[in-house]
Amino acid sequence: MKRVFSGIQPTGDQHLGNYLGATRNWVEMQHHTEAVFCVVDLHAITIPQASGAVRDGSLRLSQMLMAVGLDPEQCIIFVQSHVREHTECAWLMECNVSFGELSRMTQFKDKSGRQEFISSGLFTYPALQAADIVLYDTDQVPVGADQRQHIEIARDIAERFNSRYGPTFTVPEAIVPKAGARVMDLQRPTDKMSKSLDSPKGTVNLLDEPKLIAKKIKSAVTDNDGAVRFDVAEKPGVSNLLSILGASTNRDPAALADEYTQYGSLKVDTADAVVALLEPIQARYRELEGDPAETARLLALGANKARTIAAATMDRARTNVGLLQA
Ligand code: TYM
């Protein structure tokens, strides 16, 4: 069976982009792979966070992952900082990636441009991400399109490590969904939907009330040309609605375009589809929210399982690098 690994940051609210681009596919993959999913709290602190926000965010995100359908009996769900091997392996990754390679990361350029204090952790972030992946002998990494470059660099580091020190790590491949890989902001459809952008009206959060979801989708920015066509370059707003509707109903966005002559009805159907998709998730989340002790128990079990795999990989890596055994 293939080993699958992916991670998600516990910062801000989870939004439709995270769900359609990533976590929805994780739910499907847990049934036919050995799947490991991680709440990456150490990645979140590469940018300063308010006191208590990471702790609360990690708990809430773990509950959300279970609400979307990840089942701790079918996959491993854990919090990154509970498995110390991640930071240890990150050092090995840092020593096998160059300053030049890290400097070319577009997410670093974007994020550092928005920070006053640029931590070295923000710069070496892709090395920690590579560590996350290689620790679990990962074959496949299901992510949205924005993570492609980070998976590429993880592959490069794993290959370099293997050629320097002998076969140690599995070289992973990115799995990017056909629909939903890049959900765009509803108000600024040339930017991806994101929790860090200051665009509350453009972002559908997974816990938004149905009325608010409908309002946000109905006020989505389109264009003046009036034709419903799937054309990301010329018609980013309309194409985003078609993509969201397509991803929510498992239909092809270009084929859906033929069924509409007006933006109004496209928006109504998209809003209805998203509300129908999110309502059961919201109901499950409300149930899980009431029992944080049970969530903590499940996360501890997940961390134990993850640690067993990660510790074996680290033993192999330490030996191959040539460190003196303790
Ligand atoms: P993060 O937390 O920003 O996003 C989690 C997942 O959601 C996807 N995503 C989107 N997909 C489609 N449209 C969007 N607008 C959108 N916004 C986010 C992301 O592609 C991602 O799959 N560095 C990673 C977390 C990470 C990780 C890893 C991922 C840490 N270690 C190891 C894979 C493997 C991140 O910040 O994702």
XYZ file of C-alpha atoms and ligand atoms in Angstrom:
363
model
C 0.000 0.000 0.000
C 1.184 3.485 -0.780
C 2.177 5.733 2.115
C 0.561 9.161 1.996
C 1.543 12.176 4.097
C 0.259 15.714 4.203
C 0.190 18.655 6.588
C -1.885 21.715 7.337
C -1.181 24.801 9.442
C -3.260 25.592 12.510
C -3.444 29.296 11.766
C -6.690 31.193 11.287
C -9.921 29.608 10.135
C -9.986 26.738 7.697
C -11.484 27.776 4.381
C -12.978 26.296 1.258
C -9.575 26.321 -0.467
C -8.024 24.051 2.185
C -10.989 21.718 1.932
C -11.381 21.459 -1.843
C -7.648 21.636 -2.522
C -6.488 19.260 0.189
C -8.422 17.804 3.100
C -11.362 16.483 1.083
C -8.916 14.379 -0.899
C -7.241 13.171 2.283
C -10.574 11.756 3.425
C -10.856 9.729 0.261
C -7.219 8.561 0.356
C -7.343 7.265 3.954
C -9.357 4.261 2.762
C -6.883 2.839 0.265
C -3.467 4.037 1.476
C -1.444 4.166 4.690
C -2.219 7.773 5.403
C -0.549 10.132 7.868
C -1.888 13.656 8.412
C -0.220 16.291 10.500
C -1.258 19.555 12.136
C 1.944 21.484 11.524
C 2.145 23.765 14.549
C 5.917 24.261 14.176
C 5.364 25.672 10.700
C 2.819 28.114 12.121
C 5.358 29.707 14.479
C 7.646 30.747 11.612
C 5.444 33.854 11.744
C 4.707 35.478 15.144
C 1.366 34.235 16.553
C -0.799 35.657 19.328
C -0.390 33.983 22.712
C -2.416 30.761 22.926
C -3.422 30.926 19.263
C -1.347 27.948 18.126
C -2.519 25.728 20.986
C -6.195 26.582 20.383
C -5.742 26.440 16.641
C -4.164 22.973 16.797
C -7.067 21.594 18.818
C -9.698 23.223 16.610
C -7.978 22.159 13.408
C -7.687 18.568 14.654
C -11.422 18.593 15.369
C -12.084 20.059 11.952
C -10.009 17.336 10.289
C -12.137 14.738 12.051
C -15.300 16.667 11.147
C -14.448 16.648 7.441
C -14.162 12.871 7.708
C -10.655 11.816 8.733
C -11.063 8.783 10.947
C -8.286 8.083 13.496
C -8.984 4.366 12.961
C -8.277 4.668 9.239
C -5.331 7.063 9.279
C -2.811 8.643 11.634
C -3.674 12.191 12.758
C -1.202 13.961 15.014
C 0.361 17.277 15.951
C 3.842 17.943 14.577
C 5.450 19.159 17.829
C 4.413 15.917 19.572
C 6.900 13.987 17.450
C 10.366 15.424 18.131
C 11.909 13.667 15.140
C 10.480 16.411 12.876
C 12.846 19.067 14.187
C 15.774 16.656 14.285
C 15.224 15.555 10.701
C 14.746 19.181 9.619
C 18.383 19.803 10.550
C 19.527 17.007 8.248
C 17.387 18.532 5.492
C 18.817 22.024 6.113
C 22.317 20.668 5.702
C 21.358 19.224 2.331
C 19.629 22.189 0.739
C 21.372 25.309 -0.452
C 20.774 28.952 0.398
C 20.136 29.537 -3.324
C 17.457 26.839 -3.538
C 15.628 28.203 -0.489
C 15.905 31.750 -1.867
C 13.935 30.725 -4.953
C 10.841 29.641 -3.005
C 7.938 31.840 -4.110
C 6.051 31.409 -0.819
C 9.062 32.728 1.071
C 9.217 35.742 -1.225
C 5.474 36.394 -0.757
C 5.384 35.854 2.977
C 8.639 37.636 3.809
C 7.399 40.663 1.854
C 4.527 40.940 4.332
C 6.648 40.601 7.509
C 8.582 43.162 9.454
C 10.524 40.449 11.288
C 11.628 37.747 8.850
C 12.618 34.739 10.946
C 15.239 32.308 9.711
C 12.560 29.659 10.366
C 10.436 31.244 7.632
C 13.406 30.908 5.281
C 14.177 27.276 6.166
C 10.472 26.315 6.332
C 10.728 24.067 3.214
C 13.445 21.997 4.953
C 11.069 21.298 7.862
C 8.364 20.435 5.343
C 10.767 18.044 3.575
C 11.523 16.443 6.960
C 7.803 15.967 7.630
C 7.471 14.095 4.374
C 10.598 11.913 4.316
C 10.204 10.765 7.945
C 7.225 8.635 6.906
C 8.731 6.995 3.777
C 6.081 8.937 1.899
C 5.178 8.011 -1.680
C 2.449 10.595 -2.257
C 1.731 14.061 -0.884
C -1.820 15.305 -1.575
C -1.744 19.123 -1.671
C -3.219 22.142 -3.423
C -1.322 23.628 -6.375
C 0.372 26.294 -4.202
C 2.467 23.585 -2.495
C 3.959 22.104 -5.678
C 7.243 23.970 -5.336
C 7.667 22.801 -1.746
C 7.162 19.175 -2.761
C 9.635 19.617 -5.626
C 12.325 20.870 -3.236
C 11.553 17.991 -0.838
C 12.175 15.594 -3.729
C 15.445 17.350 -4.578
C 16.645 17.196 -0.969
C 15.709 13.503 -0.604
C 17.501 12.649 -3.852
C 20.596 14.601 -2.855
C 20.651 12.980 0.577
C 20.338 9.507 -0.952
C 23.153 10.160 -3.388
C 25.425 11.566 -0.672
C 24.725 9.043 2.076
C 23.207 6.013 0.343
C 19.541 5.048 -0.036
C 17.750 6.452 3.009
C 14.558 8.288 2.048
C 11.669 7.586 -0.299
C 11.391 10.294 -2.965
C 7.816 11.648 -2.782
C 5.480 12.862 -5.513
C 2.835 15.595 -5.253
C -0.807 14.650 -5.863
C -2.766 17.727 -6.914
C -6.524 17.361 -7.508
C -8.038 18.041 -10.937
C -10.791 20.234 -9.484
C -10.247 22.579 -6.561
C -6.442 22.695 -6.736
C -6.496 26.470 -6.688
C -9.587 28.055 -5.194
C -9.370 31.801 -5.698
C -10.461 34.697 -3.487
C -14.061 35.674 -4.336
C -13.300 39.392 -4.258
C -9.849 39.200 -5.856
C -10.094 36.189 -8.179
C -6.496 36.456 -9.325
C -5.254 35.759 -5.760
C -5.686 32.369 -4.122
C -8.229 32.086 -1.310
C -6.148 32.368 1.825
C -6.405 32.849 5.554
C -3.543 35.294 5.665
C -4.989 37.719 3.117
C -7.058 40.473 4.569
C -10.131 39.610 2.511
C -12.922 38.324 4.773
C -15.576 38.757 2.069
C -13.503 36.835 -0.430
C -12.911 33.808 1.793
C -15.525 31.162 2.616
C -14.641 29.720 6.007
C -15.738 26.174 6.701
C -17.645 27.352 9.767
C -19.435 30.296 8.124
C -23.210 30.299 8.595
C -25.099 29.186 5.438
C -26.518 32.705 5.001
C -23.066 34.247 5.101
C -21.713 31.673 2.635
C -24.526 32.518 0.205
C -23.910 36.241 0.668
C -20.183 35.934 -0.012
C -20.708 33.828 -3.140
C -23.493 36.058 -4.462
C -21.281 39.125 -4.110
C -18.309 37.448 -5.825
C -16.514 39.674 -8.330
C -17.130 38.614 -11.949
C -16.798 40.794 -15.097
C -18.908 42.855 -17.462
C -18.948 40.642 -20.473
C -21.940 38.560 -19.373
C -20.926 35.243 -20.980
C -20.548 32.146 -18.813
C -17.327 30.553 -20.019
C -14.487 28.665 -18.306
C -11.458 30.795 -19.101
C -9.158 31.335 -16.136
C -6.986 33.982 -17.813
C -9.765 36.134 -19.315
C -12.568 35.452 -16.848
C -11.000 34.625 -13.470
C -14.083 35.407 -11.339
C -16.569 33.359 -13.394
C -14.053 30.531 -13.793
C -13.521 30.443 -10.035
C -17.272 30.058 -9.453
C -17.390 27.286 -12.065
C -14.407 25.581 -10.404
C -16.010 25.780 -6.975
C -19.334 24.485 -8.300
C -17.521 21.742 -10.240
C -15.418 20.673 -7.254
C -18.471 20.721 -4.958
C -20.631 18.612 -7.293
C -17.924 16.453 -8.917
C -18.542 17.974 -12.340
C -16.183 19.377 -14.931
C -16.140 23.221 -14.711
C -15.905 23.729 -18.501
C -18.877 21.416 -19.111
C -20.876 23.204 -16.404
C -20.396 26.522 -18.194
C -22.642 25.312 -21.058
C -25.549 24.993 -18.639
C -25.594 28.676 -17.676
C -26.428 31.871 -19.537
C -26.430 34.186 -16.509
C -24.060 34.913 -13.663
C -26.981 35.171 -11.222
C -28.104 31.562 -11.540
C -24.493 30.339 -11.542
C -23.986 32.126 -8.232
C -27.189 30.751 -6.711
C -26.301 27.177 -7.670
C -22.709 27.577 -6.457
C -23.897 28.957 -3.112
C -26.409 26.109 -2.719
C -23.792 23.500 -3.574
C -21.247 24.893 -1.107
C -23.832 25.169 1.677
C -24.920 21.561 1.069
C -21.288 20.447 1.109
C -20.418 22.247 4.345
C -23.570 21.741 6.428
C -22.818 18.154 7.520
C -19.214 19.109 8.292
C -20.402 21.966 10.494
C -22.804 19.673 12.334
C -20.043 17.116 13.038
C -17.669 19.852 14.135
C -20.219 21.123 16.670
C -20.390 17.638 18.186
C -16.623 17.170 18.400
C -16.048 20.660 19.749
C -17.755 19.704 23.017
C -15.211 17.000 23.886
C -11.650 18.351 23.725
C -10.414 15.599 26.092
C -11.426 12.947 23.568
C -9.659 14.862 20.790
C -6.514 15.062 22.949
C -6.709 11.306 23.584
C -6.968 10.572 19.853
C -4.078 12.932 19.092
C -1.877 11.189 21.672
C -2.612 7.829 20.032
C -1.840 9.346 16.632
C 1.465 10.783 17.882
C 2.504 7.378 19.266
C 1.900 5.691 15.938
C 3.658 8.486 14.038
C 6.659 8.396 16.402
C 7.228 4.695 15.813
C 7.602 5.270 12.065
C 9.577 8.507 12.403
C 12.021 7.061 14.974
C 12.925 4.162 12.684
C 13.589 6.553 9.798
C 15.744 8.787 11.977
C 17.835 5.819 13.184
C 18.537 4.937 9.562
C 19.302 8.550 8.652
C 21.688 9.076 11.596
C 23.554 5.887 10.764
C 23.822 6.754 7.075
C 25.066 10.284 7.766
C 27.782 8.683 9.894
C 26.974 10.063 13.338
C 28.442 8.205 16.332
C 25.792 6.002 17.936
C 24.641 7.159 21.368
P -1.529 25.303 4.318
O -1.824 25.110 5.761
O -1.332 26.698 3.816
O -2.663 24.648 3.439
C -3.127 23.326 3.659
C -3.519 22.696 2.337
O -4.543 23.474 1.700
C -4.166 23.763 0.366
N -4.692 25.085 0.000
C -5.417 25.343 -1.103
N -5.840 24.536 -2.097
C -6.586 25.094 -3.073
N -6.933 26.427 -3.110
C -6.525 27.262 -2.130
N -6.875 28.545 -2.162
C -5.732 26.726 -1.068
N -5.174 27.266 0.045
C -4.546 26.245 0.684
C -2.643 23.766 0.375
O -2.116 23.535 -0.908
C -2.346 22.642 1.346
O -2.352 21.388 0.679
N 3.365 24.185 4.011
C 2.012 23.614 4.056
C 1.807 22.639 5.195
C 2.786 21.498 5.271
C 2.812 20.357 4.448
C 3.869 19.558 4.950
C 2.076 19.940 3.342
C 3.775 21.374 6.210
N 4.423 20.203 6.010
C 4.220 18.332 4.357
C 2.414 18.710 2.755
C 3.469 17.927 3.248
C 1.013 24.737 4.229
O 1.334 25.795 4.715
O -0.286 24.397 3.893
